[in-house]
Tab-separated table of C-alpha atoms and ligand atoms in Angstrom:
chain	number	residue	atom	x	y	z
B	557	MET	CA	-47.313	138.757	4.897
B	558	GLY	CA	-49.423	136.979	7.132
B	559	ARG	CA	-49.799	133.411	7.218
B	560	ARG	CA	-53.783	133.990	6.780
B	561	ARG	CA	-53.310	136.399	4.446
B	562	PHE	CA	-51.012	134.015	2.882
B	563	LEU	CA	-53.710	131.695	2.429
B	564	GLN	CA	-56.365	133.659	1.272
B	565	ALA	CA	-54.676	135.299	-1.358
B	566	GLY	CA	-53.063	131.385	-2.423
B	567	VAL	CA	-49.799	130.821	-4.543
B	568	GLY	CA	-51.423	132.028	-7.851
B	569	ALA	CA	-52.306	135.265	-6.631
B	570	LEU	CA	-48.615	135.425	-5.572
B	571	GLY	CA	-47.109	134.515	-8.080
B	572	LEU	CA	-48.650	137.853	-10.165
B	573	ALA	CA	-47.019	140.324	-7.825
B	574	PRO	CA	-45.444	142.912	-9.344
B	575	LEU	CA	-41.754	142.926	-9.782
B	576	VAL	CA	-40.679	146.407	-8.159
B	577	ALA	CA	-39.855	145.046	-4.322
B	578	THR	CA	-42.492	147.661	-2.173
B	579	GLY	CA	-39.598	148.455	0.088
B	580	THR	CA	-37.694	150.238	-2.984
B	581	HIS	CA	-38.156	153.801	-1.619
B	582	ALA	CA	-38.522	153.176	1.853
B	583	ALA	CA	-37.608	155.135	4.676
B	584	TRP	CA	-35.134	152.121	5.700
B	585	THR	CA	-33.319	152.375	2.378
B	586	ARG	CA	-31.800	156.258	2.783
B	587	THR	CA	-30.668	156.208	6.100
B	588	PRO	CA	-27.888	154.042	8.289
B	589	GLY	CA	-29.556	151.280	10.635
B	590	ALA	CA	-29.457	151.242	13.963
B	591	PRO	CA	-26.465	150.651	16.187
B	592	PHE	CA	-24.845	147.477	17.046
B	593	SER	CA	-26.764	146.065	20.129
B	594	ASN	CA	-25.551	143.730	23.094
B	595	TYR	CA	-27.858	140.946	22.655
B	596	GLY	CA	-30.388	140.269	19.947
B	597	GLN	CA	-34.138	140.792	20.243
B	598	PRO	CA	-36.989	139.773	17.719
B	599	ALA	CA	-38.388	142.449	15.159
B	600	ALA	CA	-40.205	144.628	16.757
B	601	SER	CA	-43.288	143.928	14.485
B	602	GLU	CA	-42.908	140.603	16.249
B	603	SER	CA	-43.989	141.166	19.485
B	604	GLY	CA	-47.213	139.780	18.931
B	605	VAL	CA	-45.713	136.072	19.035
B	606	ILE	CA	-45.400	135.957	23.146
B	607	ARG	CA	-46.002	132.912	25.335
B	608	TRP	CA	-49.809	132.881	26.849
B	609	ILE	CA	-49.800	133.086	30.537
B	610	SER	CA	-52.389	131.193	32.807
B	611	ALA	CA	-51.696	131.699	36.451
B	612	ASN	CA	-53.691	130.436	39.380
B	613	ALA	CA	-54.224	133.905	41.248
B	614	ASP	CA	-53.862	131.678	44.832
B	615	VAL	CA	-50.452	130.780	44.758
B	616	PRO	CA	-47.759	133.131	44.094
B	617	GLY	CA	-45.355	132.165	40.798
B	618	ASN	CA	-47.747	129.068	40.352
B	619	GLY	CA	-49.375	128.510	37.052
B	620	VAL	CA	-47.981	128.040	32.901
B	621	SER	CA	-46.675	130.280	29.969
B	622	TRP	CA	-47.427	128.198	26.748
B	623	THR	CA	-45.353	128.244	23.646
B	624	PRO	CA	-47.195	130.014	20.808
B	625	LEU	CA	-46.738	126.139	18.889
B	626	GLN	CA	-48.598	127.939	15.314
B	627	ASP	CA	-46.208	130.920	15.401
B	628	LEU	CA	-43.093	128.348	15.213
B	629	VAL	CA	-41.959	125.980	12.587
B	630	GLY	CA	-38.682	123.582	12.270
B	631	THR	CA	-37.822	121.948	15.564
B	632	LEU	CA	-36.347	123.879	18.184
B	633	THR	CA	-37.801	126.067	20.506
B	634	PRO	CA	-36.415	129.585	21.512
B	635	ALA	CA	-35.243	129.989	24.903
B	636	GLY	CA	-37.447	133.029	25.062
B	637	LEU	CA	-40.857	131.425	24.148
B	638	HIS	CA	-39.502	127.773	25.687
B	639	PHE	CA	-43.076	126.818	27.818
B	640	GLU	CA	-42.934	127.266	31.700
B	641	ARG	CA	-44.509	125.536	35.018
B	642	HIS	CA	-43.670	126.941	38.032
B	643	HIS	CA	-45.445	126.142	41.462
B	644	ASN	CA	-44.104	129.047	43.441
B	645	GLY	CA	-41.905	131.485	41.126
B	646	VAL	CA	-38.973	132.058	39.091
B	647	PRO	CA	-35.912	132.012	41.890
B	648	ARG	CA	-33.168	134.762	41.490
B	649	ILE	CA	-30.582	132.394	42.331
B	650	ASP	CA	-26.328	133.740	42.454
B	651	PRO	CA	-24.591	131.251	40.587
B	652	ALA	CA	-21.439	132.015	43.180
B	653	LEU	CA	-23.411	130.548	46.292
B	654	HIS	CA	-25.397	127.742	44.166
B	655	THR	CA	-24.387	124.213	44.824
B	656	LEU	CA	-25.209	121.080	43.778
B	657	THR	CA	-24.816	118.138	46.797
B	658	LEU	CA	-25.486	114.208	46.017
B	659	HIS	CA	-25.736	111.928	48.974
B	660	GLY	CA	-27.531	109.235	49.990
B	661	ARG	CA	-27.345	104.967	50.179
B	662	ASP	CA	-24.073	104.076	48.976
B	663	ALA	CA	-22.878	107.545	47.626
B	664	ARG	CA	-20.203	109.460	48.963
B	665	ALA	CA	-21.640	113.080	50.138
B	666	THR	CA	-20.348	115.029	47.283
B	667	ARG	CA	-20.514	119.173	46.965
B	668	TRP	CA	-20.413	121.174	43.604
B	669	THR	CA	-20.344	124.387	42.741
B	670	VAL	CA	-21.277	125.632	39.820
B	671	ALA	CA	-17.747	126.943	38.596
B	672	LYS	CA	-16.428	123.462	38.815
B	673	LEU	CA	-19.243	121.699	36.822
B	674	LEU	CA	-19.022	124.114	34.042
B	675	ARG	CA	-15.232	122.244	34.034
B	676	TYR	CA	-16.568	119.084	33.342
B	677	PRO	CA	-16.611	117.302	30.011
B	678	LEU	CA	-20.350	118.199	28.174
B	679	VAL	CA	-23.097	116.630	26.438
B	680	SER	CA	-25.643	118.113	23.683
B	681	ARG	CA	-28.639	116.937	22.818
B	682	GLN	CA	-31.839	118.458	21.456
B	683	LEU	CA	-34.197	116.930	23.211
B	684	PHE	CA	-37.978	118.138	23.745
B	685	ILE	CA	-39.341	118.589	27.666
B	686	GLU	CA	-42.997	118.365	27.854
B	687	CYS	CA	-45.308	118.809	30.963
B	688	GLY	CA	-47.341	115.821	31.861
B	689	GLY	CA	-50.220	117.756	32.039
B	690	ASN	CA	-50.351	118.961	28.787
B	691	SER	CA	-52.798	118.446	26.485
B	692	ASN	CA	-55.222	118.392	29.651
B	693	SER	CA	-58.060	120.290	28.109
B	694	GLY	CA	-58.832	117.314	25.697
B	695	TRP	CA	-60.413	115.229	29.029
B	696	LEU	CA	-63.536	118.068	28.627
B	697	GLN	CA	-66.527	117.247	27.699
B	698	GLU	CA	-66.548	119.887	24.868
B	699	PRO	CA	-63.579	120.966	22.332
B	700	PRO	CA	-62.413	124.017	23.847
B	701	GLN	CA	-61.371	126.493	20.657
B	702	ALA	CA	-58.234	127.910	20.975
B	703	ALA	CA	-55.013	128.097	18.698
B	704	VAL	CA	-52.793	124.519	19.360
B	705	GLY	CA	-50.033	126.247	21.246
B	706	TRP	CA	-52.493	127.615	23.711
B	707	LEU	CA	-54.112	123.742	24.164
B	708	HIS	CA	-50.589	121.605	23.752
B	709	GLY	CA	-48.127	124.201	23.758
B	710	LEU	CA	-46.826	122.726	27.048
B	711	VAL	CA	-44.164	121.269	25.046
B	712	SER	CA	-41.005	122.876	23.748
B	713	CYS	CA	-37.846	120.883	22.659
B	714	SER	CA	-33.873	122.697	23.148
B	715	GLU	CA	-30.480	121.400	22.356
B	716	TRP	CA	-29.675	120.753	25.759
B	717	SER	CA	-26.108	121.034	27.437
B	718	GLY	CA	-24.528	119.487	30.106
B	719	VAL	CA	-22.629	117.013	32.737
B	720	PRO	CA	-23.488	113.030	32.797
B	721	LEU	CA	-25.080	112.312	35.765
B	722	SER	CA	-23.473	108.937	35.240
B	723	LEU	CA	-20.291	110.601	36.023
B	724	LEU	CA	-21.318	112.480	39.351
B	725	LEU	CA	-22.542	109.448	40.381
B	726	GLU	CA	-19.420	107.449	39.814
B	727	GLU	CA	-17.257	110.377	41.446
B	728	ALA	CA	-19.217	109.790	44.457
B	729	GLY	CA	-18.742	105.949	44.558
B	730	VAL	CA	-22.041	105.299	43.769
B	731	ALA	CA	-22.003	101.344	42.198
B	732	ARG	CA	-25.327	100.264	42.529
B	733	ARG	CA	-27.723	100.811	39.543
B	734	HIS	CA	-30.937	99.428	41.883
B	735	GLY	CA	-33.023	101.974	44.016
B	736	TRP	CA	-33.972	105.448	43.088
B	737	LEU	CA	-32.847	108.822	43.047
B	738	ILE	CA	-34.519	111.957	44.667
B	739	ALA	CA	-33.726	115.009	42.789
B	740	GLU	CA	-34.470	118.483	44.980
B	741	GLY	CA	-34.891	121.910	43.247
B	742	SER	CA	-34.051	125.152	45.563
B	743	ASP	CA	-37.101	127.134	44.699
B	744	ALA	CA	-39.751	128.328	47.569
B	745	PHE	CA	-41.829	125.092	46.246
B	746	GLY	CA	-38.818	122.667	46.672
B	747	LEU	CA	-39.910	120.059	44.270
B	748	HIS	CA	-38.897	116.684	44.962
B	749	MET	CA	-39.143	113.979	42.612
B	750	SER	CA	-38.135	110.360	42.333
B	751	LEU	CA	-36.932	108.830	39.216
B	752	PRO	CA	-35.167	105.242	39.058
B	753	LEU	CA	-31.217	105.207	39.447
B	754	GLU	CA	-31.008	103.218	36.490
B	755	LYS	CA	-32.640	105.901	34.277
B	756	ALA	CA	-29.939	108.197	35.988
B	757	PHE	CA	-26.782	106.459	35.030
B	758	ASP	CA	-28.343	106.111	31.957
B	759	ASP	CA	-29.004	108.913	29.867
B	760	CYS	CA	-29.335	111.996	32.677
B	761	PHE	CA	-27.642	114.706	32.711
B	762	ILE	CA	-26.914	118.228	34.274
B	763	GLY	CA	-28.668	120.716	32.356
B	764	LEU	CA	-25.955	124.259	32.295
B	765	TYR	CA	-26.930	125.172	28.865
B	766	GLN	CA	-29.814	125.767	26.311
B	767	ASN	CA	-29.323	126.270	23.030
B	768	GLY	CA	-26.050	127.128	23.115
B	769	GLU	CA	-26.532	129.597	25.740
B	770	ARG	CA	-26.372	129.257	29.573
B	771	LEU	CA	-30.531	128.420	30.728
B	772	ARG	CA	-32.641	130.898	31.002
B	773	PRO	CA	-33.353	131.436	34.941
B	774	GLU	CA	-37.149	130.428	33.342
B	775	ASN	CA	-36.279	127.138	32.795
B	776	GLY	CA	-34.223	126.136	35.953
B	777	TYR	CA	-30.550	128.757	36.035
B	778	PRO	CA	-28.261	127.903	37.426
B	779	MET	CA	-29.012	124.425	36.554
B	780	ARG	CA	-31.560	121.472	35.847
B	781	LEU	CA	-31.878	118.229	35.678
B	782	ILE	CA	-32.378	116.634	32.249
B	783	VAL	CA	-34.397	113.195	32.018
B	784	PRO	CA	-34.628	112.497	28.194
B	785	GLY	CA	-38.320	111.466	26.913
B	786	TRP	CA	-40.021	111.654	30.724
B	787	GLU	CA	-42.444	113.700	31.900
B	788	GLY	CA	-41.603	117.447	32.355
B	789	VAL	CA	-42.074	117.382	36.169
B	790	LEU	CA	-38.876	114.843	36.929
B	791	HIS	CA	-36.706	117.777	34.859
B	792	VAL	CA	-36.267	119.554	38.460
B	793	LYS	CA	-34.972	123.447	37.599
B	794	TRP	CA	-32.737	125.078	39.754
B	795	LEU	CA	-31.422	121.633	41.274
B	796	THR	CA	-29.789	121.575	44.621
B	797	ARG	CA	-30.060	118.055	45.930
B	798	LEU	CA	-29.497	114.512	44.429
B	799	GLU	CA	-30.191	111.254	47.007
B	800	VAL	CA	-29.765	108.359	46.358
B	801	ALA	CA	-32.305	106.235	48.210
B	802	ASP	CA	-33.535	102.592	48.644
B	803	VAL	CA	-37.784	103.561	47.974
B	804	PRO	CA	-39.292	106.475	46.165
B	805	ALA	CA	-39.615	110.151	48.309
B	806	MET	CA	-43.997	109.744	47.696
B	807	SER	CA	-43.585	113.547	47.560
B	808	ARG	CA	-47.339	115.067	46.638
B	809	ASN	CA	-46.162	115.268	42.820
B	810	GLU	CA	-45.666	111.541	43.126
B	811	THR	CA	-49.110	110.776	44.781
B	812	ALA	CA	-51.643	113.530	45.574
B	813	ARG	CA	-50.321	114.304	41.780
B	814	TYR	CA	-49.839	111.859	39.222
B	815	THR	CA	-50.933	109.543	40.101
B	816	GLU	CA	-54.416	108.202	38.477
B	817	LEU	CA	-57.311	106.073	39.123
B	818	LEU	CA	-58.096	104.079	36.037
B	819	PRO	CA	-61.231	102.632	35.206
B	820	GLY	CA	-62.002	99.082	36.655
B	821	GLY	CA	-60.521	100.359	39.922
B	822	ARG	CA	-56.770	100.149	39.644
B	823	ALA	CA	-54.213	103.761	39.757
B	824	ARG	CA	-51.652	104.584	37.306
B	825	GLN	CA	-48.387	105.874	39.315
B	826	PHE	CA	-44.925	106.555	38.546
B	827	SER	CA	-45.798	106.697	34.221
B	828	PHE	CA	-43.124	108.725	33.373
B	829	PHE	CA	-42.848	107.869	29.480
B	830	MET	CA	-44.343	110.005	27.711
B	831	GLU	CA	-46.262	108.834	24.726
B	832	ALA	CA	-46.051	109.332	21.604
B	833	LYS	CA	-48.015	112.332	19.860
B	834	SER	CA	-48.257	114.765	16.859
B	835	LEU	CA	-50.110	117.531	16.769
B	836	ILE	CA	-51.088	120.029	12.791
B	837	THR	CA	-49.575	123.395	13.900
B	838	ARG	CA	-50.640	125.544	11.024
B	839	PRO	CA	-52.833	125.721	9.636
B	840	THR	CA	-54.686	126.158	13.075
B	841	LEU	CA	-57.576	127.384	14.527
B	842	GLY	CA	-57.857	131.561	13.647
B	843	ASP	CA	-56.829	131.228	9.998
B	844	ALA	CA	-59.225	131.150	7.693
B	845	LEU	CA	-58.601	129.456	4.246
B	846	ALA	CA	-60.830	129.608	0.422
B	847	PRO	CA	-61.527	127.318	-1.790
B	848	GLY	CA	-58.928	125.870	-4.482
B	849	ASP	CA	-56.359	127.574	-1.864
B	850	TYR	CA	-52.659	125.282	-1.248
B	851	VAL	CA	-52.351	124.296	2.436
B	852	ASP	CA	-49.174	122.975	3.557
B	853	ILE	CA	-50.637	120.867	6.979
B	854	ALA	CA	-47.548	120.548	8.541
B	855	GLY	CA	-46.814	120.115	12.176
B	856	ILE	CA	-45.003	118.349	15.339
B	857	ALA	CA	-44.624	114.952	16.361
B	858	TRP	CA	-42.210	113.045	19.582
B	859	SER	CA	-42.193	110.136	21.394
B	860	GLY	CA	-40.723	109.680	24.652
B	861	ARG	CA	-39.738	106.177	23.837
B	862	GLY	CA	-37.436	106.929	20.576
B	863	ARG	CA	-37.905	108.033	16.834
B	864	ILE	CA	-41.093	109.285	15.391
B	865	ARG	CA	-41.397	106.393	12.904
B	866	ARG	CA	-44.371	107.532	10.734
B	867	VAL	CA	-46.641	110.221	10.948
B	868	GLU	CA	-50.167	110.135	8.954
B	869	VAL	CA	-52.630	113.071	7.686
B	870	SER	CA	-56.405	113.069	7.441
B	871	VAL	CA	-58.443	115.246	6.009
B	872	ASP	CA	-61.711	112.847	5.867
B	873	ALA	CA	-61.420	112.909	10.150
B	874	GLY	CA	-59.430	109.727	9.898
B	875	ARG	CA	-61.394	107.705	7.352
B	876	SER	CA	-58.311	107.631	5.655
B	877	TRP	CA	-54.991	108.415	5.707
B	878	GLN	CA	-51.935	109.318	3.967
B	879	ASP	CA	-48.215	109.534	4.626
B	880	ALA	CA	-46.287	112.668	6.049
B	881	GLU	CA	-43.310	113.954	4.617
B	882	LEU	CA	-40.922	113.876	7.402
B	883	GLN	CA	-37.906	116.842	8.553
B	884	SER	CA	-34.539	115.066	8.440
B	885	PRO	CA	-32.514	114.505	10.711
B	886	VAL	CA	-35.305	112.442	12.827
B	887	LEU	CA	-34.047	112.503	16.107
B	888	PRO	CA	-34.797	110.340	19.134
B	889	LEU	CA	-36.637	112.278	21.987
B	890	CYS	CA	-36.695	115.860	19.761
B	891	PHE	CA	-39.493	117.341	17.343
B	892	THR	CA	-39.699	115.498	14.391
B	893	ARG	CA	-41.297	118.028	11.600
B	894	PHE	CA	-44.046	117.026	8.817
B	895	ARG	CA	-45.859	118.077	6.435
B	896	ARG	CA	-48.603	117.085	4.242
B	897	PRO	CA	-49.539	119.051	1.058
B	898	TRP	CA	-53.127	119.548	0.014
B	899	ARG	CA	-55.609	121.518	-1.471
B	900	TRP	CA	-59.130	122.459	0.150
B	901	ASP	CA	-62.045	122.107	-2.366
B	902	GLY	CA	-64.091	124.349	-0.277
B	903	ARG	CA	-66.385	121.283	1.376
B	904	ARG	CA	-65.950	120.823	5.187
B	905	ALA	CA	-62.947	118.775	5.503
B	906	VAL	CA	-61.659	117.187	9.344
B	907	LEU	CA	-57.851	117.732	9.946
B	908	GLN	CA	-55.976	115.069	12.092
B	909	SER	CA	-52.307	113.488	12.517
B	910	ARG	CA	-50.871	110.382	13.669
B	911	ALA	CA	-47.759	109.557	15.008
B	912	THR	CA	-46.090	105.762	14.934
B	913	ASP	CA	-42.888	105.971	16.990
B	914	ALA	CA	-39.634	103.166	16.994
B	915	THR	CA	-41.542	100.710	19.152
B	916	GLY	CA	-44.664	100.679	16.837
B	917	TYR	CA	-46.675	102.319	19.307
B	918	VAL	CA	-49.904	104.500	17.227
B	919	GLN	CA	-51.086	107.527	18.766
B	920	PRO	CA	-54.150	106.703	19.801
B	921	ALA	CA	-57.710	108.263	18.950
B	922	ARG	CA	-59.636	110.053	21.893
B	923	GLU	CA	-62.458	106.948	22.237
B	924	ALA	CA	-59.635	105.201	22.511
B	925	LEU	CA	-57.889	106.808	25.167
B	926	LEU	CA	-61.471	107.610	27.210
B	927	ALA	CA	-61.653	103.938	27.160
B	928	ALA	CA	-58.084	102.932	28.299
B	929	ARG	CA	-57.523	105.901	31.068
B	930	GLY	CA	-61.729	106.927	31.816
B	931	ARG	CA	-63.275	109.817	31.765
B	932	TRP	CA	-61.311	111.895	34.602
B	933	GLY	CA	-57.800	111.704	33.606
B	934	TYR	CA	-55.678	114.453	34.033
B	935	PHE	CA	-52.312	113.618	32.703
B	936	HIS	CA	-50.904	112.380	29.832
B	937	TYR	CA	-53.400	113.084	27.296
B	938	ASN	CA	-51.940	112.262	24.243
B	939	ALA	CA	-54.918	111.413	21.408
B	940	VAL	CA	-54.996	112.625	18.343
B	941	VAL	CA	-55.877	116.397	17.706
B	942	SER	CA	-58.779	117.431	15.077
B	943	TRP	CA	-59.207	120.256	13.267
B	944	ALA	CA	-62.551	120.556	11.450
B	945	VAL	CA	-62.632	123.410	8.090
B	946	ASP	CA	-66.006	124.450	7.886
B	947	GLU	CA	-67.663	125.294	4.300
B	948	ASP	CA	-66.291	129.431	4.986
B	949	GLY	CA	-63.119	128.313	5.580
B	950	PHE	CA	-62.943	128.564	9.256
B	951	ILE	CA	-61.043	126.185	11.567
B	952	SER	CA	-62.540	124.625	14.525
B	953	HIS	CA	-61.235	122.522	17.407
B	954	VAL	CA	-63.422	119.257	17.407
B	955	TYR	CA	-63.419	116.017	18.625
B	956	VAL	CA	-64.537	112.904	16.142
X	2200	LIG	N1	-37.771	122.772	41.324
X	2200	LIG	C1	-39.202	123.160	40.093
X	2200	LIG	N2	-39.165	122.367	39.252
X	2200	LIG	C2	-39.603	122.154	38.532
X	2200	LIG	C3	-40.343	122.713	38.292
X	2200	LIG	C4	-41.000	123.500	39.864
X	2200	LIG	O1	-42.014	124.192	39.790
X	2200	LIG	N3	-39.974	123.430	40.557
X	2200	LIG	N4	-42.216	122.256	37.455
X	2200	LIG	C5	-41.670	121.097	37.006
X	2200	LIG	C6	-43.002	120.944	36.003
X	2200	LIG	S1	-44.336	120.470	36.232
X	2200	LIG	C7	-42.413	121.068	34.523
X	2200	LIG	S2	-43.591	120.178	33.654
X	2200	LIG	C8	-40.583	121.621	34.175
X	2200	LIG	C9	-41.150	122.814	33.264
X	2200	LIG	O2	-39.776	123.018	33.433
X	2200	LIG	P1	-40.356	124.966	32.103
X	2200	LIG	O3	-40.990	125.535	32.731
X	2200	LIG	O4	-38.377	124.791	32.154
X	2200	LIG	O5	-40.798	124.217	30.951
X	2200	LIG	O6	-40.020	121.619	35.493
X	2200	LIG	C10	-40.552	120.868	35.956
X	2200	LIG	N5	-39.368	121.643	37.097
X	2201	LIG	MO1	-45.829	119.787	34.533
């Protein structure tokens, strides 16, 4: 039963369902099922659960595809629904020919094949990756009308496994902790990004596996950089080169992009951390409520600075807040599920969620974010998101 129909029927109606299951006499109960398969696929009737694609017609392979957050539960994103951001398409890499080279200041030039890296001790962590441009339609003057995933789905969460970067840096004799590490991908765009060497030593790793299987081509096969909690663009895919340097590369994505003017004339640059954010993923635009419906307001929260400490939910446009229940375990730098049961009384309501992380940072209201960052921002939009339920039970995206 679809969520919309469930909500329309209400929990009470469901309790009266006849005890005879509709499937009892169905065709599939009388004939043998399909044979085994080498690699399983989602049920055919779930084929509507897809990434939405927004591609740039002028540059081949440039664009994004969005995780359908409104269709997913739990904290892990299936690999086939992980959001994508490519600047110049997905390279088709022969893993037998691909190598990773580490060189630069105070480093002994060292090269690893994929096969060699796979033999190292691997670490695994459940971590979100969020594009710094996620949610940037929030800067628009009018709230765009789309389901939550099509506005905020440039974020996904996976169990990533790979080789700690500290091992490779030590193997190459890098003793210094100050300075920068420049990471480069082997796609046609040749993305290169700089990060502080200290972070590289601290918790970065070379991602080789995603949710237990080798990386998908779209997400960086055969290897990508994992930079826990920091913006997506640093997670260089199809990683092929690491260079120890005294100064950052000042590449396109550190200057022409990801540098933003603030009110007052100062600029933000190297704003690595993804700050705390939360989203109600159900109900969402496209769902319809009936008066008296029981609604499980649920969603996800995450922070690039550590664990989620608290998520509050408001049904009155932020006038009052109540604590949501957090699904355990609450892991740092990982999606945290929250839920708050509610009964809709048929009057206009505005649903919001607000996250607080372990540092005490509280997700800002939209007005506060605009006051601090100006009207013309583009990256790192993490304000509270508002969904209005009108008297007809229809849901729309609003600014309050
Ligand atoms: N080599 C390379 N790495 C890349 C990119 C790219 O275009 N080329 N895009 C970056 C950006 S902007 C983001 S948000 C993430 C997206 O990772 P995903 O496609 O696995 O979700 O990869 C980053 N790494
Ligand atoms: Mo990104």
